[in-house]
Tab-separated table of C-alpha atoms in Angstrom:
chain	number	residue	atom	x	y	z
B	1186	GLU	CA	144.653	-172.338	67.061
B	1187	ASP	CA	143.887	-170.614	70.355
B	1188	LYS	CA	146.918	-169.433	72.237
B	1189	VAL	CA	147.621	-168.036	75.698
B	1190	VAL	CA	151.121	-166.838	76.536
B	1191	GLN	CA	152.267	-165.909	80.012
B	1192	SER	CA	155.374	-164.053	81.011
B	1193	PRO	CA	157.652	-164.292	82.756
B	1194	LEU	CA	157.698	-168.070	83.160
B	1195	SER	CA	159.382	-167.743	86.509
B	1196	LEU	CA	160.090	-164.924	88.893
B	1197	VAL	CA	161.968	-164.727	92.193
B	1198	VAL	CA	161.367	-161.730	94.448
B	1199	HIS	CA	161.786	-160.713	98.074
B	1200	GLU	CA	158.990	-160.229	100.526
B	1201	GLY	CA	157.485	-156.786	100.192
B	1202	ASP	CA	158.197	-156.459	96.470
B	1203	THR	CA	155.460	-155.741	93.956
B	1204	VAL	CA	155.138	-158.060	90.978
B	1205	THR	CA	153.324	-157.874	87.662
B	1206	LEU	CA	152.445	-161.022	85.764
B	1207	ASN	CA	151.466	-160.854	82.118
B	1208	CYS	CA	149.054	-162.833	79.969
B	1209	SER	CA	148.458	-162.309	76.253
B	1210	TYR	CA	146.007	-164.278	74.193
B	1211	GLU	CA	144.719	-165.121	70.747
B	1212	VAL	CA	141.297	-166.714	70.926
B	1213	THR	CA	138.680	-166.897	68.236
B	1214	ASN	CA	135.552	-166.386	70.325
B	1215	PHE	CA	136.611	-164.649	73.503
B	1216	ARG	CA	134.250	-164.710	76.450
B	1217	SER	CA	136.377	-164.119	79.537
B	1218	LEU	CA	139.873	-164.324	80.984
B	1219	LEU	CA	140.510	-166.051	84.275
B	1220	TRP	CA	143.403	-166.097	86.712
B	1221	TYR	CA	144.138	-169.050	88.976
B	1222	LYS	CA	146.661	-169.682	91.727
B	1223	GLN	CA	148.136	-173.151	92.052
B	1224	GLU	CA	150.116	-174.179	95.084
B	1225	LYS	CA	150.715	-177.845	95.669
B	1226	LYS	CA	147.351	-179.118	94.544
B	1227	ALA	CA	144.460	-177.947	92.405
B	1228	PRO	CA	144.300	-174.486	90.844
B	1229	THR	CA	142.099	-172.124	92.811
B	1230	PHE	CA	140.169	-169.320	91.202
B	1231	LEU	CA	141.299	-165.713	91.640
B	1232	PHE	CA	139.567	-163.483	89.090
B	1233	MET	CA	137.341	-163.518	86.059
B	1234	LEU	CA	137.597	-160.574	83.676
B	1235	THR	CA	135.162	-159.883	80.888
B	1236	SER	CA	135.316	-156.129	80.291
B	1237	SER	CA	138.248	-153.958	79.321
B	1238	GLY	CA	139.633	-151.425	81.742
B	1239	ILE	CA	137.762	-152.515	84.838
B	1240	GLU	CA	140.115	-153.520	87.615
B	1241	LYS	CA	139.248	-156.467	89.796
B	1242	LYS	CA	140.753	-156.361	93.268
B	1243	SER	CA	141.073	-158.790	96.123
B	1244	GLY	CA	143.317	-157.707	98.953
B	1245	ARG	CA	146.844	-157.290	97.622
B	1246	LEU	CA	145.946	-158.822	94.255
B	1247	SER	CA	144.464	-156.945	91.351
B	1248	SER	CA	143.944	-157.612	87.676
B	1249	ILE	CA	142.864	-155.779	84.572
B	1250	LEU	CA	142.008	-156.748	81.010
B	1251	ASP	CA	142.706	-154.962	77.727
B	1252	LYS	CA	140.509	-156.511	75.034
B	1253	LYS	CA	141.886	-154.256	72.320
B	1254	GLU	CA	145.509	-155.262	72.884
B	1255	LEU	CA	144.502	-158.799	73.980
B	1256	PHE	CA	146.287	-158.999	77.292
B	1257	SER	CA	145.786	-158.978	81.013
B	1258	ILE	CA	148.034	-158.300	83.981
B	1259	LEU	CA	147.935	-159.609	87.515
B	1260	ASN	CA	149.526	-157.397	90.143
B	1261	ILE	CA	150.539	-158.496	93.601
B	1262	THR	CA	151.656	-155.783	96.004
B	1263	ALA	CA	153.628	-156.256	99.231
B	1264	THR	CA	154.317	-159.878	98.372
B	1265	GLN	CA	154.482	-162.516	101.097
B	1266	THR	CA	156.036	-165.979	101.123
B	1267	GLY	CA	152.514	-167.403	100.958
B	1268	ASP	CA	152.145	-165.878	97.513
B	1269	SER	CA	154.681	-168.380	96.187
B	1270	ALA	CA	152.780	-170.453	93.637
B	1271	ILE	CA	152.166	-170.990	89.962
B	1272	TYR	CA	149.827	-168.358	88.560
B	1273	LEU	CA	147.777	-169.557	85.628
B	1274	CYS	CA	145.952	-167.480	83.079
B	1275	ALA	CA	143.116	-169.035	81.070
B	1276	VAL	CA	140.834	-167.779	78.369
B	1277	GLU	CA	137.284	-168.957	77.993
B	1278	GLU	CA	135.616	-169.193	74.613
B	1279	THR	CA	132.012	-168.323	73.995
B	1280	SER	CA	131.267	-171.665	72.411
B	1281	GLY	CA	131.368	-174.724	74.616
B	1282	SER	CA	132.985	-172.870	77.483
B	1283	ARG	CA	136.430	-174.308	76.685
B	1284	LEU	CA	139.292	-172.983	78.788
B	1285	THR	CA	142.691	-172.596	77.188
B	1286	PHE	CA	145.512	-172.167	79.682
B	1287	GLY	CA	148.865	-170.522	79.460
B	1288	GLU	CA	151.989	-172.229	80.702
B	1289	GLY	CA	151.876	-170.426	84.011
B	1290	THR	CA	154.248	-168.166	85.926
B	1291	GLN	CA	156.155	-169.739	88.806
B	1292	LEU	CA	156.454	-167.051	91.473
B	1293	THR	CA	158.836	-167.548	94.374
B	1294	VAL	CA	158.807	-165.041	97.211
B	1295	ASN	CA	161.830	-165.261	99.482
B	1296	PRO	CA	161.802	-163.961	103.055
D	1184	ASP	CA	135.480	-176.573	98.031
D	1185	ALA	CA	133.258	-177.291	95.037
D	1186	GLY	CA	131.860	-180.831	95.142
D	1187	ILE	CA	134.278	-182.473	92.776
D	1188	THR	CA	136.120	-185.702	93.494
D	1189	GLN	CA	138.730	-187.475	91.430
D	1190	SER	CA	139.638	-191.117	91.830
D	1191	PRO	CA	142.100	-192.604	92.179
D	1192	ARG	CA	144.405	-189.885	93.511
D	1193	HIS	CA	147.523	-191.839	92.638
D	1194	LYS	CA	148.103	-194.730	90.272
D	1195	VAL	CA	151.069	-196.601	88.906
D	1196	THR	CA	150.396	-198.783	85.907
D	1197	GLU	CA	152.317	-200.699	83.293
D	1198	THR	CA	152.720	-199.743	79.663
D	1199	GLY	CA	149.973	-201.224	77.530
D	1200	THR	CA	147.373	-201.599	80.262
D	1201	PRO	CA	144.034	-199.788	80.206
D	1202	VAL	CA	143.409	-197.148	82.841
D	1203	THR	CA	140.233	-195.281	83.770
D	1204	LEU	CA	140.155	-192.128	85.846
D	1205	ARG	CA	136.915	-190.971	87.357
D	1206	CYS	CA	135.612	-187.484	88.024
D	1207	HIS	CA	132.494	-187.133	90.134
D	1208	GLN	CA	130.644	-183.880	90.861
D	1209	THR	CA	127.771	-183.039	93.150
D	1210	GLU	CA	127.156	-179.531	91.727
D	1211	ASN	CA	125.037	-180.498	88.718
D	1212	HIS	CA	127.279	-178.355	86.491
D	1213	ARG	CA	126.865	-178.733	82.768
D	1214	TYR	CA	130.502	-178.576	81.684
D	1215	MET	CA	133.198	-181.035	82.705
D	1216	TYR	CA	136.796	-181.137	81.544
D	1217	TRP	CA	139.868	-183.318	81.719
D	1218	TYR	CA	143.263	-181.619	81.674
D	1219	ARG	CA	146.769	-182.899	82.013
D	1220	GLN	CA	149.529	-180.860	83.569
D	1221	ASP	CA	153.174	-181.345	82.656
D	1222	PRO	CA	156.239	-179.215	83.361
D	1223	GLY	CA	156.723	-176.634	80.651
D	1224	HIS	CA	153.234	-177.089	79.249
D	1225	GLY	CA	150.814	-175.773	81.822
D	1226	LEU	CA	147.332	-177.270	81.728
D	1227	ARG	CA	146.329	-178.834	78.421
D	1228	LEU	CA	142.778	-179.835	77.592
D	1229	ILE	CA	142.278	-183.508	76.751
D	1230	HIS	CA	138.510	-183.778	76.355
D	1231	TYR	CA	135.514	-181.921	77.610
D	1232	SER	CA	131.796	-182.474	77.945
D	1233	TYR	CA	128.921	-180.058	77.614
D	1234	GLY	CA	126.199	-182.478	78.652
D	1235	VAL	CA	125.317	-186.124	79.062
D	1236	LYS	CA	126.721	-188.042	76.105
D	1237	ASP	CA	128.007	-184.766	74.578
D	1238	THR	CA	131.783	-184.691	74.463
D	1239	ASP	CA	134.440	-183.132	72.299
D	1240	LYS	CA	138.188	-183.319	71.852
D	1241	GLY	CA	140.693	-180.910	73.281
D	1242	GLU	CA	144.203	-180.154	72.119
D	1243	VAL	CA	145.843	-183.402	73.330
D	1244	SER	CA	143.138	-186.023	72.854
D	1245	ASP	CA	145.156	-188.736	71.073
D	1246	GLY	CA	145.298	-191.912	73.152
D	1247	TYR	CA	142.403	-190.872	75.379
D	1248	SER	CA	138.675	-191.449	75.315
D	1249	VAL	CA	135.918	-190.166	77.584
D	1250	SER	CA	132.389	-190.995	78.521
D	1251	ARG	CA	129.648	-189.142	80.322
D	1252	SER	CA	126.587	-191.275	80.881
D	1253	LYS	CA	125.387	-189.250	83.879
D	1254	THR	CA	125.637	-185.538	84.669
D	1255	GLU	CA	127.754	-186.225	87.718
D	1256	ASP	CA	130.381	-188.556	86.253
D	1257	PHE	CA	133.017	-187.970	83.597
D	1258	LEU	CA	135.383	-190.840	82.905
D	1259	LEU	CA	138.753	-190.586	81.187
D	1260	THR	CA	140.150	-193.791	79.706
D	1261	LEU	CA	143.613	-194.546	78.469
D	1262	GLU	CA	143.014	-197.585	76.296
D	1263	SER	CA	146.657	-198.647	76.299
D	1264	ALA	CA	148.795	-196.530	78.589
D	1265	THR	CA	152.157	-195.235	77.369
D	1266	SER	CA	155.005	-193.611	79.278
D	1267	SER	CA	154.192	-190.271	77.610
D	1268	GLN	CA	150.903	-190.315	79.474
D	1269	THR	CA	152.666	-190.090	82.813
D	1270	SER	CA	151.252	-186.852	84.135
D	1271	VAL	CA	149.006	-185.185	86.668
D	1272	TYR	CA	145.402	-185.228	85.509
D	1273	PHE	CA	142.889	-182.640	86.633
D	1274	CYS	CA	139.161	-182.718	86.232
D	1275	ALA	CA	137.283	-179.424	86.238
D	1276	ILE	CA	133.635	-178.424	86.269
D	1277	SER	CA	131.947	-175.236	85.170
D	1278	ALA	CA	128.493	-173.726	84.918
D	1279	TYR	CA	128.966	-170.696	82.667
D	1280	THR	CA	131.324	-169.033	85.160
D	1281	GLU	CA	134.714	-169.966	86.531
D	1282	ALA	CA	135.884	-173.570	86.492
D	1283	PHE	CA	136.526	-175.485	89.706
D	1284	PHE	CA	139.204	-178.122	89.809
D	1285	GLY	CA	139.492	-181.481	91.461
D	1286	GLN	CA	142.542	-182.359	93.514
D	1287	GLY	CA	144.263	-184.168	90.667
D	1288	THR	CA	145.338	-187.710	89.881
D	1289	ARG	CA	149.016	-188.483	89.616
D	1290	LEU	CA	149.419	-191.234	87.021
D	1291	THR	CA	152.730	-192.970	86.446
D	1292	VAL	CA	153.122	-195.358	83.525
D	1293	VAL	CA	156.150	-197.628	83.897
């Protein structure tokens, strides 16, 4: 059975801190790994990673994939209160484009 | 926002009644999904579709059925709602890249 595990499940930091969120996976036919941010409503897309070792960056957020060790990290530098959200990791299979999600990491950034 | 609309956005229903949730897209994407989101479980796949009349089960499909008679519509039906189906339901669409999510339907079964 496909499995995606995120850690930590929750994290409380102060503004300005740097955080690292983890995602490990076991998927039979891996195609890509995706990160989403969920505030009060629908998850919104952050990154898609398909190749090992290539960092994707968007502002203060960055992510990298290790296909040998089967994990990815999401880094957020200089955190702001607006970064408070659930961060979801999902893995896409090659067949049928199914997405399997992890439980999510609840990040709270305090002023 | 991707052209994806869920209806209704909120619903309260009684145990044992049938309920249908609708997902409508204007993007002509091939793949459509129904997920439920519950505390402690993240997003769990109920059913998905890879084309008109082509559907398959996800990890939590018991008690749910789906239909896709047109590319743009994907219906999720609870034949006889139970309290364990109280949840937030998300529809998502995808065309070989990232998935885009609808705004969610909060369903309460009393």
